[in-house]
Structures are given as C-alpha cells and as structure tokens.
Amino acid sequence: VTVTIELRDLTPAFGTEVVGLDANVPLGDDDAQVLRAAFDERGLLLFRGLHDLPASYQADLASRVLGLVDAGFTGSTDDDGGGYFVSNKRPGGGAPYGRLLFHSDMMWGDHPFQVLSLYGLEVEQPSVPTSFVSAADAWDTLPDGLRARVGDREAIHATGQQMRADEAEGELLQPQRERVQTARKPVAWTHPRTGRTLLYVSQMMTREIDGLAAEESEALLSELFAHLYAPERVWSHDWHQGDLVLWDNLAIQHARSDVRVDGPVRTLRKVIAPKQALADRPEAPTFAKVAGR
Ligand SMILES: O=C(O)CCC(=O)C(=O)O
Ligand SMILES: [Fe+2]
C-alpha cells in the first residue's frame, strides 16, 4: 500500500484538508481510495498550493472520488479541455458579479451532479471567499420539533435566485434562463450514494414547501434556514491561487458574498462530475449587466 497523502479535518462536522498530494505524477490507486472514502465521509476536500494544475488532473480527481475512471466535465459542451470559469474578468465567465445565496447547483433538476470543484487559477487578494454548510449535519442536528414538522413533506426548487424577506436588494445575481425549471424532492432527502439524510432546502432555489399555505411555508423555511445556516455551521474558504476545493454537491451547499467586476481578479476553474449530469440541463444562464458590478 502506497498512501502518500495525509488528511486533516477542517471542522468537526465536515471538510478535510488533503496534504502532500503531488500533482506532477498520476494519482495512485491507494491515494484514490483514501480520497474516495474521505469524500463520502467528510463531503469536502481542500488542497492548497497546487500551482499550474492541469484541468485534466482536476477532472480526474472529480471522477475518482466517485470511483469513476472517466474524466469529469468541465462545464460546456464545446469544452476542449481549456475549462469553464467562474470569473469576474474573463469574457464569458460564469457568475461574474453579485452575491449567491446558499444552494446546491442544479437543485431545480431531477439529477443534480454529484461533484463540484473549483480551482483558484488567478486570484488577487483580497478575494471573496466561498462559504459551505453540510445539509447532512444539519439534518442530524435538527431539533425534534422541526423534524416532526418536516415529516415527509416535499419542497419545490426552481431556477433563478429567490429573494427572501431578509435579503439586501440589488446585490443578488440574477441568472436568466428562457425556461424556468422546477424539481420536487423530500425535504428530508436520502443521499443517493451515501444513504445519509439531508436537509434538502436552500435559500437560493427552494420556492415553497408543498401543501402549506404561503406564509406557513415561508415560516417553516425560515426556521430551517436559521438552523442550516447558523454561523457555527458555516465554513468559509479564503481563496488563494493554487487552491482546489472539491465537494459533494448534494450534501454540501455553497454561497458567496458580493463579487464585483471592478474588484480583484477572481478566476476559479470549475469542473463537475459525472459528466452525464449535464444532459438534462437547459441552456446556460446569461447574466444581466449591472452598472458598477
Ligand atoms: O463564486 C463562488 O464562490 C461560487 C460560484 C458557484 O456557485 C458555483 O461555481 O457553482
Ligand atoms: Fe453554485
């Protein structure tokens, strides 16, 4: 057995830093096994100092934490290995400005992808962090009274960003798609791979809890969000060039505060897995131009 990497927990509930990965050599099977187990147990893996990491290596990691050998998908159908970028500077960059409330990508689809990874390709300081919470931990720690109110209710999730009562107006990025897409899932949803129960609602994408009057639905969601996004449950990553974060897109939600187009360069290369997950995705969103952002 040749394991070359070391693991260090980032928080008690989720997240592990992986130390000692040498990305100049192909990932060995024993290291891949360790990463796969840590990914399912901890939900998020952080690597630092992976300078000049090829997109192909990022894709290989994203696939192998799922036990797949096929490379992941780098975001657009015409991608030739160059990659897809979340960027406030690159032409065509995704989510170029604004704030993103907590979400799991494609929560509005029937089969959201499983792995999301972002790599700090070009990052000037100070950089807006990405914040994370564990929906698995949130369910495990949900008070009994709230669990009983959730019961076997289902929630409706939709494209776009929901504006909640306590949101500051103006800074939320509004992704625009021609077709609104929705999905319905149990609020207490069983993770298809790990079997853990997830508190599967999000500030950004959950529209309502099915079968409740509007105010009742919003009141229950507010209580669930207060638990899910309590400050002690949030872990934020301060980006530096060469950082790679890979996470379970179903078990872990992510968010970021306001990014500005006139701010420091923030270009993160995004790779997801498995690639078939994008088959039922509608066209990519466009982003309205907002002066000064
Ligand atoms: O910019 C960020 O920190 C997160 C962007 C995001 O939501 C994503 O890449 O899915
Ligand atoms: Fe996202």
Tab-separated table of C-alpha atoms and ligand atoms in Angstrom:
chain	number	residue	atom	x	y	z
A	1	VAL	CA	0.000	0.000	0.000
A	2	THR	CA	1.419	3.342	-1.010
A	3	VAL	CA	-0.516	6.192	0.501
A	4	THR	CA	1.351	9.469	0.099
A	5	ILE	CA	-1.284	11.891	1.357
A	6	GLU	CA	-2.365	12.979	4.834
A	7	LEU	CA	-5.818	14.115	5.953
A	8	ARG	CA	-6.693	16.917	8.409
A	9	ASP	CA	-10.248	17.753	9.441
A	10	LEU	CA	-11.320	21.331	8.725
A	11	THR	CA	-14.368	21.398	11.034
A	12	PRO	CA	-15.898	18.734	13.310
A	13	ALA	CA	-18.914	18.238	11.017
A	14	PHE	CA	-17.411	18.207	7.519
A	15	GLY	CA	-14.420	19.063	5.342
A	16	THR	CA	-10.913	17.621	5.161
A	17	GLU	CA	-7.676	19.193	4.032
A	18	VAL	CA	-5.524	16.875	1.941
A	19	VAL	CA	-1.810	17.431	2.454
A	20	GLY	CA	1.056	16.085	0.360
A	21	LEU	CA	-0.604	15.409	-2.985
A	22	ASP	CA	1.968	15.530	-5.797
A	23	ALA	CA	0.000	16.544	-8.877
A	24	ASN	CA	3.063	16.137	-11.086
A	25	VAL	CA	2.539	12.372	-11.044
A	26	PRO	CA	-0.677	10.499	-11.850
A	27	LEU	CA	-2.900	9.798	-8.837
A	28	GLY	CA	-2.125	6.324	-7.461
A	29	ASP	CA	-4.884	3.799	-6.726
A	30	ASP	CA	-4.197	3.745	-2.985
A	31	ASP	CA	-4.365	7.527	-2.696
A	32	ALA	CA	-7.544	7.493	-4.804
A	33	GLN	CA	-9.119	5.014	-2.355
A	34	VAL	CA	-8.300	7.274	0.594
A	35	LEU	CA	-9.726	10.308	-1.194
A	36	ARG	CA	-12.895	8.473	-2.167
A	37	ALA	CA	-13.559	7.357	1.418
A	38	ALA	CA	-12.794	10.840	2.793
A	39	PHE	CA	-15.049	12.445	0.197
A	40	ASP	CA	-18.066	10.365	1.244
A	41	GLU	CA	-17.348	10.718	4.966
A	42	ARG	CA	-16.412	14.393	5.023
A	43	GLY	CA	-18.184	15.864	1.970
A	44	LEU	CA	-15.449	18.343	1.041
A	45	LEU	CA	-11.743	18.099	0.224
A	46	LEU	CA	-9.354	21.082	0.209
A	47	PHE	CA	-5.919	21.042	-1.433
A	48	ARG	CA	-3.567	24.022	-1.243
A	49	GLY	CA	-0.589	25.037	-3.347
A	50	LEU	CA	-1.404	23.023	-6.479
A	51	HIS	CA	0.177	25.551	-8.809
A	52	ASP	CA	-0.391	25.163	-12.569
A	53	LEU	CA	-2.785	22.274	-12.009
A	54	PRO	CA	-3.964	20.973	-15.414
A	55	ALA	CA	-7.738	20.868	-15.988
A	56	SER	CA	-7.335	17.169	-16.791
A	57	TYR	CA	-5.954	16.459	-13.302
A	58	GLN	CA	-8.821	18.370	-11.686
A	59	ALA	CA	-11.259	16.342	-13.821
A	60	ASP	CA	-9.523	13.092	-12.875
A	61	LEU	CA	-9.849	13.895	-9.154
A	62	ALA	CA	-13.522	14.844	-9.567
A	63	SER	CA	-14.231	11.484	-11.218
A	64	ARG	CA	-12.146	9.294	-8.974
A	65	VAL	CA	-13.761	10.457	-5.727
A	66	LEU	CA	-16.861	8.809	-7.245
A	67	GLY	CA	-14.914	5.698	-8.189
A	68	LEU	CA	-15.155	6.581	-11.899
A	69	VAL	CA	-12.246	6.464	-14.303
A	70	ASP	CA	-13.811	8.654	-16.948
A	71	ALA	CA	-12.794	12.283	-16.703
A	72	GLY	CA	-15.254	14.794	-15.299
A	73	PHE	CA	-16.860	17.505	-17.325
A	74	THR	CA	-15.533	20.997	-17.451
A	75	GLY	CA	-18.750	22.834	-17.915
A	76	SER	CA	-19.690	23.495	-21.511
A	77	THR	CA	-20.443	21.202	-24.414
A	78	ASP	CA	-17.736	22.696	-26.618
A	79	ASP	CA	-15.115	22.470	-23.901
A	80	ASP	CA	-11.818	21.291	-25.359
A	81	GLY	CA	-10.016	20.841	-22.056
A	82	GLY	CA	-9.443	24.551	-21.563
A	83	GLY	CA	-12.159	24.729	-18.974
A	84	TYR	CA	-15.144	26.643	-17.684
A	85	PHE	CA	-14.561	29.553	-15.350
A	86	VAL	CA	-16.373	31.365	-12.590
A	87	SER	CA	-14.772	34.746	-13.193
A	88	ASN	CA	-15.285	38.476	-12.737
A	89	LYS	CA	-12.774	39.240	-15.520
A	90	ARG	CA	-12.814	36.568	-18.230
A	91	PRO	CA	-15.178	37.143	-21.136
A	92	GLY	CA	-17.945	34.564	-20.824
A	93	GLY	CA	-17.099	33.800	-17.205
A	94	GLY	CA	-19.907	32.301	-15.112
A	95	ALA	CA	-21.485	34.182	-12.187
A	96	PRO	CA	-19.335	37.260	-12.982
A	97	TYR	CA	-20.623	39.520	-10.192
A	98	GLY	CA	-23.022	39.722	-7.298
A	99	ARG	CA	-23.975	37.637	-4.335
A	100	LEU	CA	-25.014	33.981	-4.441
A	101	LEU	CA	-27.223	32.671	-1.649
A	102	PHE	CA	-26.622	29.145	-0.342
A	103	HIS	CA	-27.518	26.419	-2.854
A	104	SER	CA	-26.601	23.120	-4.435
A	105	ASP	CA	-26.051	23.514	-8.188
A	106	MET	CA	-28.970	22.282	-10.315
A	107	MET	CA	-31.202	21.693	-7.292
A	108	TRP	CA	-34.016	22.565	-9.704
A	109	GLY	CA	-33.201	19.482	-11.810
A	110	ASP	CA	-34.130	15.867	-11.242
A	111	HIS	CA	-30.493	14.746	-11.193
A	112	PRO	CA	-28.115	17.425	-9.934
A	113	PHE	CA	-24.485	16.494	-10.454
A	114	GLN	CA	-22.581	14.898	-7.597
A	115	VAL	CA	-19.161	16.550	-7.504
A	116	LEU	CA	-18.388	20.234	-7.870
A	117	SER	CA	-14.823	21.514	-7.848
A	118	LEU	CA	-13.310	24.981	-8.067
A	119	TYR	CA	-9.611	25.680	-8.649
A	120	GLY	CA	-8.001	29.054	-7.903
A	121	LEU	CA	-6.466	29.744	-11.316
A	122	GLU	CA	-5.979	33.505	-10.927
A	123	VAL	CA	-6.771	35.015	-7.571
A	124	GLU	CA	-5.813	38.505	-6.429
A	125	GLN	CA	-6.211	39.499	-2.790
A	126	PRO	CA	-8.408	40.289	-1.022
A	127	SER	CA	-10.654	37.628	-2.562
A	128	VAL	CA	-14.325	36.968	-1.786
A	129	PRO	CA	-14.500	33.582	-0.035
A	130	THR	CA	-16.827	30.689	-0.855
A	131	SER	CA	-18.851	29.519	2.165
A	132	PHE	CA	-20.074	25.986	2.817
A	133	VAL	CA	-22.542	24.155	5.097
A	134	SER	CA	-23.365	20.478	5.450
A	135	ALA	CA	-27.005	19.551	4.784
A	136	ALA	CA	-26.247	16.107	6.262
A	137	ASP	CA	-25.015	17.571	9.548
A	138	ALA	CA	-27.957	19.994	9.543
A	139	TRP	CA	-30.397	17.084	9.396
A	140	ASP	CA	-28.521	15.105	12.073
A	141	THR	CA	-28.676	18.083	14.446
A	142	LEU	CA	-32.183	19.318	13.590
A	143	PRO	CA	-34.336	19.656	16.748
A	144	ASP	CA	-37.104	17.033	17.077
A	145	GLY	CA	-39.894	19.624	16.825
A	146	LEU	CA	-38.659	20.787	13.428
A	147	ARG	CA	-38.097	17.220	12.250
A	148	ALA	CA	-41.700	16.425	13.097
A	149	ARG	CA	-42.945	19.465	11.171
A	150	VAL	CA	-40.888	18.411	8.141
A	151	GLY	CA	-42.219	14.848	8.289
A	152	ASP	CA	-42.494	13.513	4.765
A	153	ARG	CA	-43.245	16.884	3.175
A	154	GLU	CA	-41.751	17.772	-0.194
A	155	ALA	CA	-40.281	21.058	-1.399
A	156	ILE	CA	-40.290	22.711	-4.825
A	157	HIS	CA	-36.994	24.063	-6.149
A	158	ALA	CA	-36.635	26.369	-9.160
A	159	THR	CA	-34.090	28.127	-11.369
A	160	GLY	CA	-33.126	31.734	-10.567
A	161	GLN	CA	-32.477	33.221	-7.131
A	162	GLN	CA	-35.341	33.553	-4.699
A	163	MET	CA	-35.367	36.922	-2.916
A	164	ARG	CA	-36.072	36.219	0.763
A	165	ALA	CA	-37.516	38.788	3.150
A	166	ASP	CA	-34.165	39.464	4.849
A	167	GLU	CA	-32.055	39.864	1.690
A	168	ALA	CA	-30.399	43.130	0.745
A	169	GLU	CA	-31.865	44.195	-2.576
A	170	GLY	CA	-29.679	44.854	-5.578
A	171	GLU	CA	-26.659	42.705	-4.914
A	172	LEU	CA	-28.167	39.300	-5.751
A	173	LEU	CA	-27.017	37.951	-9.097
A	174	GLN	CA	-29.999	37.049	-11.280
A	175	PRO	CA	-29.183	34.223	-13.666
A	176	GLN	CA	-31.599	34.399	-16.605
A	177	ARG	CA	-32.878	31.374	-18.450
A	178	GLU	CA	-35.549	31.177	-21.112
A	179	ARG	CA	-37.221	28.262	-19.448
A	180	VAL	CA	-37.998	28.064	-15.723
A	181	GLN	CA	-37.230	24.585	-14.498
A	182	THR	CA	-38.501	23.055	-11.259
A	183	ALA	CA	-37.977	19.879	-9.253
A	184	ARG	CA	-39.739	18.368	-6.277
A	185	LYS	CA	-37.853	16.444	-3.589
A	186	PRO	CA	-38.483	15.339	0.011
A	187	VAL	CA	-37.257	17.982	2.486
A	188	ALA	CA	-35.570	15.081	4.312
A	189	TRP	CA	-33.930	13.580	1.232
A	190	THR	CA	-31.797	10.430	1.274
A	191	HIS	CA	-28.418	10.949	-0.372
A	192	PRO	CA	-28.374	8.569	-3.355
A	193	ARG	CA	-24.777	7.434	-2.782
A	194	THR	CA	-24.044	7.691	0.944
A	195	GLY	CA	-27.560	6.999	2.273
A	196	ARG	CA	-27.329	9.898	4.736
A	197	THR	CA	-30.424	12.037	5.269
A	198	LEU	CA	-30.012	15.614	4.003
A	199	LEU	CA	-31.961	18.718	4.999
A	200	TYR	CA	-32.595	19.426	1.335
A	201	VAL	CA	-33.835	23.012	1.061
A	202	SER	CA	-31.870	26.107	0.077
A	203	GLN	CA	-32.177	29.881	0.340
A	204	MET	CA	-31.460	30.351	-3.351
A	205	MET	CA	-33.588	27.710	-5.025
A	206	THR	CA	-36.364	26.488	-2.732
A	207	ARG	CA	-39.613	28.210	-3.633
A	208	GLU	CA	-42.020	26.553	-1.239
A	209	ILE	CA	-42.910	23.553	0.833
A	210	ASP	CA	-45.651	21.739	-0.983
A	211	GLY	CA	-49.076	21.579	0.650
A	212	LEU	CA	-48.604	24.529	3.043
A	213	ALA	CA	-50.130	27.994	2.747
A	214	ALA	CA	-47.594	30.572	1.516
A	215	GLU	CA	-46.920	32.193	4.923
A	216	GLU	CA	-46.735	28.841	6.655
A	217	SER	CA	-44.306	27.528	4.064
A	218	GLU	CA	-42.068	30.615	4.357
A	219	ALA	CA	-42.208	30.480	8.165
A	220	LEU	CA	-41.081	26.838	8.245
A	221	LEU	CA	-38.366	27.525	5.661
A	222	SER	CA	-37.106	30.453	7.781
A	223	GLU	CA	-36.744	28.187	10.789
A	224	LEU	CA	-34.997	25.510	8.735
A	225	PHE	CA	-32.638	28.109	7.214
A	226	ALA	CA	-31.855	29.565	10.657
A	227	HIS	CA	-30.645	26.109	11.681
A	228	LEU	CA	-28.950	25.147	8.394
A	229	TYR	CA	-27.065	28.451	8.021
A	230	ALA	CA	-26.315	29.143	11.701
A	231	PRO	CA	-22.863	30.775	11.862
A	232	GLU	CA	-21.351	27.829	13.764
A	233	ARG	CA	-22.261	25.510	10.885
A	234	VAL	CA	-20.600	27.630	8.154
A	235	TRP	CA	-17.033	27.112	6.979
A	236	SER	CA	-15.598	29.663	4.551
A	237	HIS	CA	-12.644	29.224	2.268
A	238	ASP	CA	-10.420	32.232	1.572
A	239	TRP	CA	-9.165	31.734	-1.952
A	240	HIS	CA	-5.501	31.747	-2.912
A	241	GLN	CA	-4.053	30.857	-6.259
A	242	GLY	CA	-3.390	27.112	-6.488
A	243	ASP	CA	-6.200	26.097	-4.085
A	244	LEU	CA	-8.568	23.323	-5.116
A	245	VAL	CA	-11.854	22.587	-3.325
A	246	LEU	CA	-13.884	19.515	-4.328
A	247	TRP	CA	-17.222	18.882	-2.710
A	248	ASP	CA	-20.324	16.724	-2.682
A	249	ASN	CA	-22.848	18.985	-4.410
A	250	LEU	CA	-25.813	17.249	-2.729
A	251	ALA	CA	-24.589	17.020	0.871
A	252	ILE	CA	-22.770	20.368	0.966
A	253	GLN	CA	-24.254	23.724	-0.029
A	254	HIS	CA	-22.191	26.731	-1.129
A	255	ALA	CA	-22.630	30.514	-1.237
A	256	ARG	CA	-20.600	33.659	-1.732
A	257	SER	CA	-20.982	37.325	-0.918
A	258	ASP	CA	-20.909	40.157	-3.453
A	259	VAL	CA	-18.224	39.883	-6.161
A	260	ARG	CA	-17.564	42.989	-8.251
A	261	VAL	CA	-16.261	43.199	-11.811
A	262	ASP	CA	-14.084	46.149	-10.747
A	263	GLY	CA	-12.680	44.158	-7.803
A	264	PRO	CA	-9.533	41.998	-7.646
A	265	VAL	CA	-9.235	39.208	-10.261
A	266	ARG	CA	-11.149	36.142	-9.146
A	267	THR	CA	-10.999	33.335	-11.717
A	268	LEU	CA	-11.946	29.866	-10.491
A	269	ARG	CA	-11.902	26.895	-12.871
A	270	LYS	CA	-14.982	24.766	-12.422
A	271	VAL	CA	-15.143	21.018	-13.060
A	272	ILE	CA	-18.074	18.790	-12.208
A	273	ALA	CA	-18.719	15.045	-12.267
A	274	PRO	CA	-20.227	12.863	-13.533
A	275	LYS	CA	-20.496	14.416	-16.965
A	276	GLN	CA	-23.826	12.771	-17.863
A	277	ALA	CA	-25.423	15.006	-15.207
A	278	LEU	CA	-25.455	17.893	-17.664
A	279	ALA	CA	-27.520	16.006	-20.247
A	280	ASP	CA	-30.863	17.305	-18.923
A	281	ARG	CA	-29.644	20.812	-18.241
A	282	PRO	CA	-31.303	23.637	-20.175
A	283	GLU	CA	-29.197	26.296	-21.858
A	284	ALA	CA	-26.592	28.016	-19.698
A	285	PRO	CA	-27.868	31.163	-17.965
A	286	THR	CA	-26.995	34.662	-19.033
A	287	PHE	CA	-26.341	37.479	-16.565
A	288	ALA	CA	-27.799	40.948	-16.877
A	289	LYS	CA	-25.230	43.724	-16.964
A	290	VAL	CA	-25.409	45.844	-13.852
A	291	ALA	CA	-23.501	49.127	-13.742
A	292	GLY	CA	-20.668	49.139	-11.223
A	293	ARG	CA	-20.760	45.394	-10.526
B	1	LIG	O1	-18.025	32.070	-6.861
B	1	LIG	C1	-18.184	31.244	-5.965
B	1	LIG	O2	-17.572	31.306	-4.891
B	1	LIG	C2	-19.171	30.104	-6.138
B	1	LIG	C3	-19.756	30.036	-7.513
B	1	LIG	C4	-20.790	28.952	-7.646
B	1	LIG	O3	-21.871	29.000	-7.083
B	1	LIG	C5	-20.502	27.786	-8.487
B	1	LIG	O4	-19.408	27.700	-9.065
B	1	LIG	O5	-21.361	26.898	-8.593
B	2	FE	FE	-23.051	27.175	-7.464
